[in-house]
């Protein structure tokens, strides 16, 4: 079985400050990891992914994430938050060793960036 | 590219009625996924297709739910009869899988279903 945990329901940060949204995963094999963002009344938008290679991956809108195998984590980061980053963020995993391609999502973290 | 297209965007129906949700995936994508989002259960997979063939329907709640993909550019999710607990946002997503596949899924805007 595979699962994803997002331990924080909400993260508050001031505009211009760095932000981190946490994600840990549990799979019995090689994980393919993803971050998505959801704005109100919208579908999910793909931000970035880790499949293999460099542990630090860069994605859209200045976001990046670091794959840490020993800590089974894939935290989302941005050096300087914008008010427009306020949204719901989802971490997701696919077990890479199988042919199964459906995403297992975390519960989501609401990011609130204050002006 | 127009992205994943879903219709209708909103559906309000009465308990017992049949509901059909529609999805057009991104051209060239060979995997299609139906997810449901609720406050209580979050985002959960209902079913997914690869090359128009259902691969995993373990998330389909019960026999009232059925999904089809008659061709590479169209899929439907049908609920018959509908119940109030089916109220949710239903998302369709597509991706390019297989050799050289990118794995990330692209989501449609969703259909907000309300069953009264």
PDB file of C-alpha atoms in Angstrom:
ATOM      1  CA  UNK A   1       0.000   0.000   0.000  1.00  0.00           C
ATOM      2  CA  UNK A   2       1.083   3.561  -0.571  1.00  0.00           C
ATOM      3  CA  UNK A   3       0.170   6.674   1.352  1.00  0.00           C
ATOM      4  CA  UNK A   4       1.016  10.328   1.656  1.00  0.00           C
ATOM      5  CA  UNK A   5       0.834  12.497   4.759  1.00  0.00           C
ATOM      6  CA  UNK A   6       0.599  16.256   4.866  1.00  0.00           C
ATOM      7  CA  UNK A   7       0.859  17.002   8.570  1.00  0.00           C
ATOM      8  CA  UNK A   8      -0.269  20.629   8.417  1.00  0.00           C
ATOM      9  CA  UNK A   9      -3.824  21.555   7.511  1.00  0.00           C
ATOM     10  CA  UNK A  10      -2.767  25.184   7.081  1.00  0.00           C
ATOM     11  CA  UNK A  11       0.463  27.123   6.726  1.00  0.00           C
ATOM     12  CA  UNK A  12       0.576  30.872   7.259  1.00  0.00           C
ATOM     13  CA  UNK A  13       3.465  32.966   5.975  1.00  0.00           C
ATOM     14  CA  UNK A  14       4.092  36.630   5.343  1.00  0.00           C
ATOM     15  CA  UNK A  15       4.644  37.827   1.800  1.00  0.00           C
ATOM     16  CA  UNK A  16       8.329  37.850   0.927  1.00  0.00           C
ATOM     17  CA  UNK A  17       9.217  35.182   3.474  1.00  0.00           C
ATOM     18  CA  UNK A  18      10.249  31.659   2.520  1.00  0.00           C
ATOM     19  CA  UNK A  19       7.578  28.997   2.657  1.00  0.00           C
ATOM     20  CA  UNK A  20       7.632  25.249   3.230  1.00  0.00           C
ATOM     21  CA  UNK A  21       4.750  22.822   2.842  1.00  0.00           C
ATOM     22  CA  UNK A  22       5.547  19.412   4.267  1.00  0.00           C
ATOM     23  CA  UNK A  23       4.925  15.995   2.755  1.00  0.00           C
ATOM     24  CA  UNK A  24       5.991  12.508   3.814  1.00  0.00           C
ATOM     25  CA  UNK A  25       5.259   9.321   1.954  1.00  0.00           C
ATOM     26  CA  UNK A  26       5.083   5.621   2.573  1.00  0.00           C
ATOM     27  CA  UNK A  27       5.603   3.171  -0.266  1.00  0.00           C
ATOM     28  CA  UNK A  28       7.213  -0.234  -0.500  1.00  0.00           C
ATOM     29  CA  UNK A  29       9.363   0.626  -3.473  1.00  0.00           C
ATOM     30  CA  UNK A  30      10.494   3.579  -5.556  1.00  0.00           C
ATOM     31  CA  UNK A  31       8.186   6.560  -5.282  1.00  0.00           C
ATOM     32  CA  UNK A  32       7.286   8.964  -8.033  1.00  0.00           C
ATOM     33  CA  UNK A  33       6.298  12.148  -6.203  1.00  0.00           C
ATOM     34  CA  UNK A  34       4.234  15.122  -7.318  1.00  0.00           C
ATOM     35  CA  UNK A  35       2.963  18.458  -6.096  1.00  0.00           C
ATOM     36  CA  UNK A  36      -0.265  20.006  -7.301  1.00  0.00           C
ATOM     37  CA  UNK A  37      -1.956  23.309  -6.479  1.00  0.00           C
ATOM     38  CA  UNK A  38      -5.681  23.981  -6.433  1.00  0.00           C
ATOM     39  CA  UNK A  39      -7.185  27.452  -6.560  1.00  0.00           C
ATOM     40  CA  UNK A  40     -10.813  27.980  -5.481  1.00  0.00           C
ATOM     41  CA  UNK A  41     -13.331  26.365  -7.809  1.00  0.00           C
ATOM     42  CA  UNK A  42     -10.583  25.176 -10.115  1.00  0.00           C
ATOM     43  CA  UNK A  43      -8.993  21.882 -11.037  1.00  0.00           C
ATOM     44  CA  UNK A  44      -5.589  20.799  -9.843  1.00  0.00           C
ATOM     45  CA  UNK A  45      -2.543  22.251 -11.546  1.00  0.00           C
ATOM     46  CA  UNK A  46       0.708  20.324 -11.803  1.00  0.00           C
ATOM     47  CA  UNK A  47       3.660  22.075 -10.135  1.00  0.00           C
ATOM     48  CA  UNK A  48       6.568  19.638 -10.172  1.00  0.00           C
ATOM     49  CA  UNK A  49       7.600  16.013  -9.948  1.00  0.00           C
ATOM     50  CA  UNK A  50      10.394  13.747  -8.804  1.00  0.00           C
ATOM     51  CA  UNK A  51      10.918  10.569 -10.798  1.00  0.00           C
ATOM     52  CA  UNK A  52      14.642   9.945 -10.587  1.00  0.00           C
ATOM     53  CA  UNK A  53      17.941  11.839 -10.637  1.00  0.00           C
ATOM     54  CA  UNK A  54      18.672  15.076  -8.812  1.00  0.00           C
ATOM     55  CA  UNK A  55      16.943  15.206  -5.445  1.00  0.00           C
ATOM     56  CA  UNK A  56      16.159  18.915  -5.844  1.00  0.00           C
ATOM     57  CA  UNK A  57      13.521  19.517  -8.463  1.00  0.00           C
ATOM     58  CA  UNK A  58      12.312  22.862  -9.713  1.00  0.00           C
ATOM     59  CA  UNK A  59       8.845  23.537 -10.965  1.00  0.00           C
ATOM     60  CA  UNK A  60       6.388  26.193 -11.972  1.00  0.00           C
ATOM     61  CA  UNK A  61       5.991  29.635 -10.370  1.00  0.00           C
ATOM     62  CA  UNK A  62       9.347  29.449  -8.546  1.00  0.00           C
ATOM     63  CA  UNK A  63       8.480  26.389  -6.473  1.00  0.00           C
ATOM     64  CA  UNK A  64      10.955  23.628  -5.754  1.00  0.00           C
ATOM     65  CA  UNK A  65      10.953  20.427  -3.730  1.00  0.00           C
ATOM     66  CA  UNK A  66      13.605  18.177  -2.283  1.00  0.00           C
ATOM     67  CA  UNK A  67      13.348  14.406  -2.309  1.00  0.00           C
ATOM     68  CA  UNK A  68      14.824  12.944   0.878  1.00  0.00           C
ATOM     69  CA  UNK A  69      14.829   9.182   0.770  1.00  0.00           C
ATOM     70  CA  UNK A  70      16.114   8.647   4.306  1.00  0.00           C
ATOM     71  CA  UNK A  71      13.360  10.828   5.761  1.00  0.00           C
ATOM     72  CA  UNK A  72      10.785   9.719   3.175  1.00  0.00           C
ATOM     73  CA  UNK A  73       9.925  13.353   2.600  1.00  0.00           C
ATOM     74  CA  UNK A  74       9.209  15.610  -0.354  1.00  0.00           C
ATOM     75  CA  UNK A  75       8.694  19.101   1.066  1.00  0.00           C
ATOM     76  CA  UNK A  76       7.597  21.930  -1.194  1.00  0.00           C
ATOM     77  CA  UNK A  77       9.512  25.196  -0.889  1.00  0.00           C
ATOM     78  CA  UNK A  78       9.670  28.686  -2.281  1.00  0.00           C
ATOM     79  CA  UNK A  79      12.265  31.310  -1.329  1.00  0.00           C
ATOM     80  CA  UNK A  80       9.872  34.260  -1.339  1.00  0.00           C
ATOM     81  CA  UNK A  81       6.114  33.838  -0.981  1.00  0.00           C
ATOM     82  CA  UNK A  82       3.562  35.881  -2.926  1.00  0.00           C
ATOM     83  CA  UNK A  83      -0.004  36.636  -1.895  1.00  0.00           C
ATOM     84  CA  UNK A  84      -1.050  34.944  -5.141  1.00  0.00           C
ATOM     85  CA  UNK A  85       0.484  31.681  -3.877  1.00  0.00           C
ATOM     86  CA  UNK A  86      -2.403  31.356  -1.422  1.00  0.00           C
ATOM     87  CA  UNK A  87      -4.153  28.126  -2.396  1.00  0.00           C
ATOM     88  CA  UNK A  88      -4.587  24.467  -1.496  1.00  0.00           C
ATOM     89  CA  UNK A  89      -1.538  22.276  -2.112  1.00  0.00           C
ATOM     90  CA  UNK A  90      -1.551  18.522  -2.592  1.00  0.00           C
ATOM     91  CA  UNK A  91       1.301  16.065  -2.480  1.00  0.00           C
ATOM     92  CA  UNK A  92       0.788  12.805  -4.381  1.00  0.00           C
ATOM     93  CA  UNK A  93       2.636   9.563  -5.028  1.00  0.00           C
ATOM     94  CA  UNK A  94       2.781   6.765  -7.563  1.00  0.00           C
ATOM     95  CA  UNK A  95       4.611   3.534  -6.839  1.00  0.00           C
ATOM     96  CA  UNK A  96       7.153   3.558  -9.625  1.00  0.00           C
ATOM     97  CA  UNK A  97       7.886  -0.160  -9.585  1.00  0.00           C
ATOM     98  CA  UNK A  98       4.453  -1.092 -10.814  1.00  0.00           C
ATOM     99  CA  UNK A  99       2.471  -0.203 -13.875  1.00  0.00           C
ATOM    100  CA  UNK A 100      -0.171   1.463 -11.768  1.00  0.00           C
ATOM    101  CA  UNK A 101      -0.394   5.128 -12.651  1.00  0.00           C
ATOM    102  CA  UNK A 102      -3.171   6.440 -10.429  1.00  0.00           C
ATOM    103  CA  UNK A 103      -2.146   9.084  -7.923  1.00  0.00           C
ATOM    104  CA  UNK A 104      -2.571   8.676  -4.171  1.00  0.00           C
ATOM    105  CA  UNK A 105      -3.062  12.129  -2.688  1.00  0.00           C
ATOM    106  CA  UNK A 106      -2.365  13.629   0.691  1.00  0.00           C
ATOM    107  CA  UNK A 107      -5.120  15.467   2.521  1.00  0.00           C
ATOM    108  CA  UNK A 108      -3.945  18.866   1.326  1.00  0.00           C
ATOM    109  CA  UNK A 109      -2.411  21.915   3.011  1.00  0.00           C
ATOM    110  CA  UNK A 110      -3.939  25.340   2.750  1.00  0.00           C
ATOM    111  CA  UNK A 111      -1.300  28.003   2.260  1.00  0.00           C
ATOM    112  CA  UNK A 112      -2.209  31.513   3.364  1.00  0.00           C
ATOM    113  CA  UNK A 113       0.216  34.292   2.431  1.00  0.00           C
ATOM    114  CA  UNK A 114      -0.439  37.540   4.249  1.00  0.00           C
ATOM    115  CA  UNK A 115       0.430  40.887   2.647  1.00  0.00           C
TER     116      UNK A 115
ATOM    117  CA  UNK B   1      -3.985  22.829 -26.346  1.00  0.00           C
ATOM    118  CA  UNK B   2      -7.430  23.157 -24.790  1.00  0.00           C
ATOM    119  CA  UNK B   3      -6.575  21.014 -21.811  1.00  0.00           C
ATOM    120  CA  UNK B   4      -8.896  18.433 -20.299  1.00  0.00           C
ATOM    121  CA  UNK B   5     -12.518  19.349 -20.933  1.00  0.00           C
ATOM    122  CA  UNK B   6     -15.322  18.335 -18.614  1.00  0.00           C
ATOM    123  CA  UNK B   7     -19.044  18.849 -18.879  1.00  0.00           C
ATOM    124  CA  UNK B   8     -21.233  19.911 -17.313  1.00  0.00           C
ATOM    125  CA  UNK B   9     -19.430  22.192 -14.868  1.00  0.00           C
ATOM    126  CA  UNK B  10     -22.331  22.085 -12.457  1.00  0.00           C
ATOM    127  CA  UNK B  11     -25.107  19.551 -12.077  1.00  0.00           C
ATOM    128  CA  UNK B  12     -27.991  19.661  -9.643  1.00  0.00           C
ATOM    129  CA  UNK B  13     -30.296  16.677  -9.642  1.00  0.00           C
ATOM    130  CA  UNK B  14     -32.781  14.899  -7.464  1.00  0.00           C
ATOM    131  CA  UNK B  15     -32.126  11.663  -5.692  1.00  0.00           C
ATOM    132  CA  UNK B  16     -32.858   8.683  -7.917  1.00  0.00           C
ATOM    133  CA  UNK B  17     -32.067  10.426 -11.179  1.00  0.00           C
ATOM    134  CA  UNK B  18     -29.370   9.325 -13.603  1.00  0.00           C
ATOM    135  CA  UNK B  19     -26.323  11.568 -13.914  1.00  0.00           C
ATOM    136  CA  UNK B  20     -23.754  11.447 -16.714  1.00  0.00           C
ATOM    137  CA  UNK B  21     -20.472  13.294 -16.512  1.00  0.00           C
ATOM    138  CA  UNK B  22     -18.319  13.725 -19.594  1.00  0.00           C
ATOM    139  CA  UNK B  23     -14.632  14.150 -20.226  1.00  0.00           C
ATOM    140  CA  UNK B  24     -12.424  14.852 -23.206  1.00  0.00           C
ATOM    141  CA  UNK B  25      -8.750  14.184 -22.441  1.00  0.00           C
ATOM    142  CA  UNK B  26      -5.783  16.036 -23.885  1.00  0.00           C
ATOM    143  CA  UNK B  27      -5.023  14.849 -27.405  1.00  0.00           C
ATOM    144  CA  UNK B  28      -2.214  12.306 -27.421  1.00  0.00           C
ATOM    145  CA  UNK B  29      -2.688  11.267 -23.813  1.00  0.00           C
ATOM    146  CA  UNK B  30      -3.366   7.561 -23.424  1.00  0.00           C
ATOM    147  CA  UNK B  31      -4.338   7.370 -19.739  1.00  0.00           C
ATOM    148  CA  UNK B  32      -7.519   8.801 -18.284  1.00  0.00           C
ATOM    149  CA  UNK B  33      -8.477   9.053 -14.632  1.00  0.00           C
ATOM    150  CA  UNK B  34     -11.672   9.865 -12.752  1.00  0.00           C
ATOM    151  CA  UNK B  35     -11.276  11.269  -9.224  1.00  0.00           C
ATOM    152  CA  UNK B  36     -13.787  12.482  -6.670  1.00  0.00           C
ATOM    153  CA  UNK B  37     -13.167  15.246  -4.138  1.00  0.00           C
ATOM    154  CA  UNK B  38     -15.131  15.676  -0.939  1.00  0.00           C
ATOM    155  CA  UNK B  39     -14.420  17.429   2.324  1.00  0.00           C
ATOM    156  CA  UNK B  40     -14.648  14.188   4.258  1.00  0.00           C
ATOM    157  CA  UNK B  41     -12.593  11.901   2.029  1.00  0.00           C
ATOM    158  CA  UNK B  42     -10.375  14.299   0.114  1.00  0.00           C
ATOM    159  CA  UNK B  43      -9.277  13.283  -3.388  1.00  0.00           C
ATOM    160  CA  UNK B  44      -9.840   9.663  -4.245  1.00  0.00           C
ATOM    161  CA  UNK B  45      -9.468   7.661  -7.425  1.00  0.00           C
ATOM    162  CA  UNK B  46     -12.605   6.141  -8.858  1.00  0.00           C
ATOM    163  CA  UNK B  47     -11.294   4.449 -11.994  1.00  0.00           C
ATOM    164  CA  UNK B  48      -8.603   4.789 -14.593  1.00  0.00           C
ATOM    165  CA  UNK B  49      -8.169   3.705 -18.193  1.00  0.00           C
ATOM    166  CA  UNK B  50      -5.057   3.011 -20.204  1.00  0.00           C
ATOM    167  CA  UNK B  51      -5.458   2.960 -23.983  1.00  0.00           C
ATOM    168  CA  UNK B  52      -9.244   2.999 -23.468  1.00  0.00           C
ATOM    169  CA  UNK B  53      -9.171  -0.153 -21.310  1.00  0.00           C
ATOM    170  CA  UNK B  54     -10.227   0.043 -17.635  1.00  0.00           C
ATOM    171  CA  UNK B  55      -7.200  -0.852 -15.513  1.00  0.00           C
ATOM    172  CA  UNK B  56      -8.307  -0.195 -11.965  1.00  0.00           C
ATOM    173  CA  UNK B  57     -11.914   0.357 -10.908  1.00  0.00           C
ATOM    174  CA  UNK B  58     -11.403  -0.537  -7.253  1.00  0.00           C
ATOM    175  CA  UNK B  59     -12.370   2.969  -6.238  1.00  0.00           C
ATOM    176  CA  UNK B  60     -15.819   2.856  -7.794  1.00  0.00           C
ATOM    177  CA  UNK B  61     -18.111   3.035  -4.766  1.00  0.00           C
ATOM    178  CA  UNK B  62     -20.729   0.548  -5.866  1.00  0.00           C
ATOM    179  CA  UNK B  63     -22.684  -0.764  -8.807  1.00  0.00           C
ATOM    180  CA  UNK B  64     -24.504   2.524  -9.156  1.00  0.00           C
ATOM    181  CA  UNK B  65     -21.327   3.933 -10.692  1.00  0.00           C
ATOM    182  CA  UNK B  66     -20.113   2.992 -14.144  1.00  0.00           C
ATOM    183  CA  UNK B  67     -17.524   4.448 -16.514  1.00  0.00           C
ATOM    184  CA  UNK B  68     -16.807   3.984 -20.176  1.00  0.00           C
ATOM    185  CA  UNK B  69     -14.177   5.101 -22.623  1.00  0.00           C
ATOM    186  CA  UNK B  70     -15.436   4.256 -26.119  1.00  0.00           C
ATOM    187  CA  UNK B  71     -12.516   5.991 -27.817  1.00  0.00           C
ATOM    188  CA  UNK B  72      -9.323   7.880 -27.047  1.00  0.00           C
ATOM    189  CA  UNK B  73     -11.035  11.253 -26.934  1.00  0.00           C
ATOM    190  CA  UNK B  74     -14.089  10.652 -24.771  1.00  0.00           C
ATOM    191  CA  UNK B  75     -15.095   9.147 -21.438  1.00  0.00           C
ATOM    192  CA  UNK B  76     -18.233   9.127 -19.340  1.00  0.00           C
ATOM    193  CA  UNK B  77     -18.932   8.520 -15.686  1.00  0.00           C
ATOM    194  CA  UNK B  78     -22.513   7.567 -14.945  1.00  0.00           C
ATOM    195  CA  UNK B  79     -24.331   7.382 -11.643  1.00  0.00           C
ATOM    196  CA  UNK B  80     -27.685   5.591 -11.642  1.00  0.00           C
ATOM    197  CA  UNK B  81     -29.538   6.078  -9.388  1.00  0.00           C
ATOM    198  CA  UNK B  82     -27.923   9.075  -7.741  1.00  0.00           C
ATOM    199  CA  UNK B  83     -27.973   9.609  -3.974  1.00  0.00           C
ATOM    200  CA  UNK B  84     -27.261  12.680  -1.823  1.00  0.00           C
ATOM    201  CA  UNK B  85     -23.980  11.138  -0.630  1.00  0.00           C
ATOM    202  CA  UNK B  86     -22.730  11.263  -4.224  1.00  0.00           C
ATOM    203  CA  UNK B  87     -22.550  15.050  -3.971  1.00  0.00           C
ATOM    204  CA  UNK B  88     -18.925  15.979  -4.677  1.00  0.00           C
ATOM    205  CA  UNK B  89     -16.630  17.490  -7.262  1.00  0.00           C
ATOM    206  CA  UNK B  90     -15.698  14.951  -9.921  1.00  0.00           C
ATOM    207  CA  UNK B  91     -12.411  15.487 -11.741  1.00  0.00           C
ATOM    208  CA  UNK B  92     -11.168  13.929 -14.921  1.00  0.00           C
ATOM    209  CA  UNK B  93      -7.421  13.854 -15.585  1.00  0.00           C
ATOM    210  CA  UNK B  94      -5.242  12.564 -18.393  1.00  0.00           C
ATOM    211  CA  UNK B  95      -1.587  11.719 -18.847  1.00  0.00           C
ATOM    212  CA  UNK B  96       0.841  10.229 -21.288  1.00  0.00           C
ATOM    213  CA  UNK B  97       1.961   6.829 -20.030  1.00  0.00           C
ATOM    214  CA  UNK B  98       4.222   4.095 -21.301  1.00  0.00           C
ATOM    215  CA  UNK B  99       7.758   4.347 -22.620  1.00  0.00           C
ATOM    216  CA  UNK B 100       8.891   7.910 -22.294  1.00  0.00           C
ATOM    217  CA  UNK B 101       5.714   8.792 -20.485  1.00  0.00           C
ATOM    218  CA  UNK B 102       5.808  11.890 -18.367  1.00  0.00           C
ATOM    219  CA  UNK B 103       3.520  10.474 -15.658  1.00  0.00           C
ATOM    220  CA  UNK B 104       2.121  13.793 -14.469  1.00  0.00           C
ATOM    221  CA  UNK B 105      -1.600  14.114 -14.835  1.00  0.00           C
ATOM    222  CA  UNK B 106      -3.457  17.137 -16.118  1.00  0.00           C
ATOM    223  CA  UNK B 107      -6.793  17.833 -14.552  1.00  0.00           C
ATOM    224  CA  UNK B 108      -9.994  19.244 -15.931  1.00  0.00           C
ATOM    225  CA  UNK B 109     -11.953  21.969 -14.126  1.00  0.00           C
ATOM    226  CA  UNK B 110     -14.247  19.426 -12.483  1.00  0.00           C
ATOM    227  CA  UNK B 111     -17.991  18.861 -12.336  1.00  0.00           C
ATOM    228  CA  UNK B 112     -19.671  19.943  -9.122  1.00  0.00           C
ATOM    229  CA  UNK B 113     -22.523  17.504  -8.518  1.00  0.00           C
ATOM    230  CA  UNK B 114     -25.265  18.231  -6.026  1.00  0.00           C
ATOM    231  CA  UNK B 115     -27.880  15.552  -5.384  1.00  0.00           C
ATOM    232  CA  UNK B 116     -30.889  16.719  -3.395  1.00  0.00           C
TER     233      UNK B 116
END
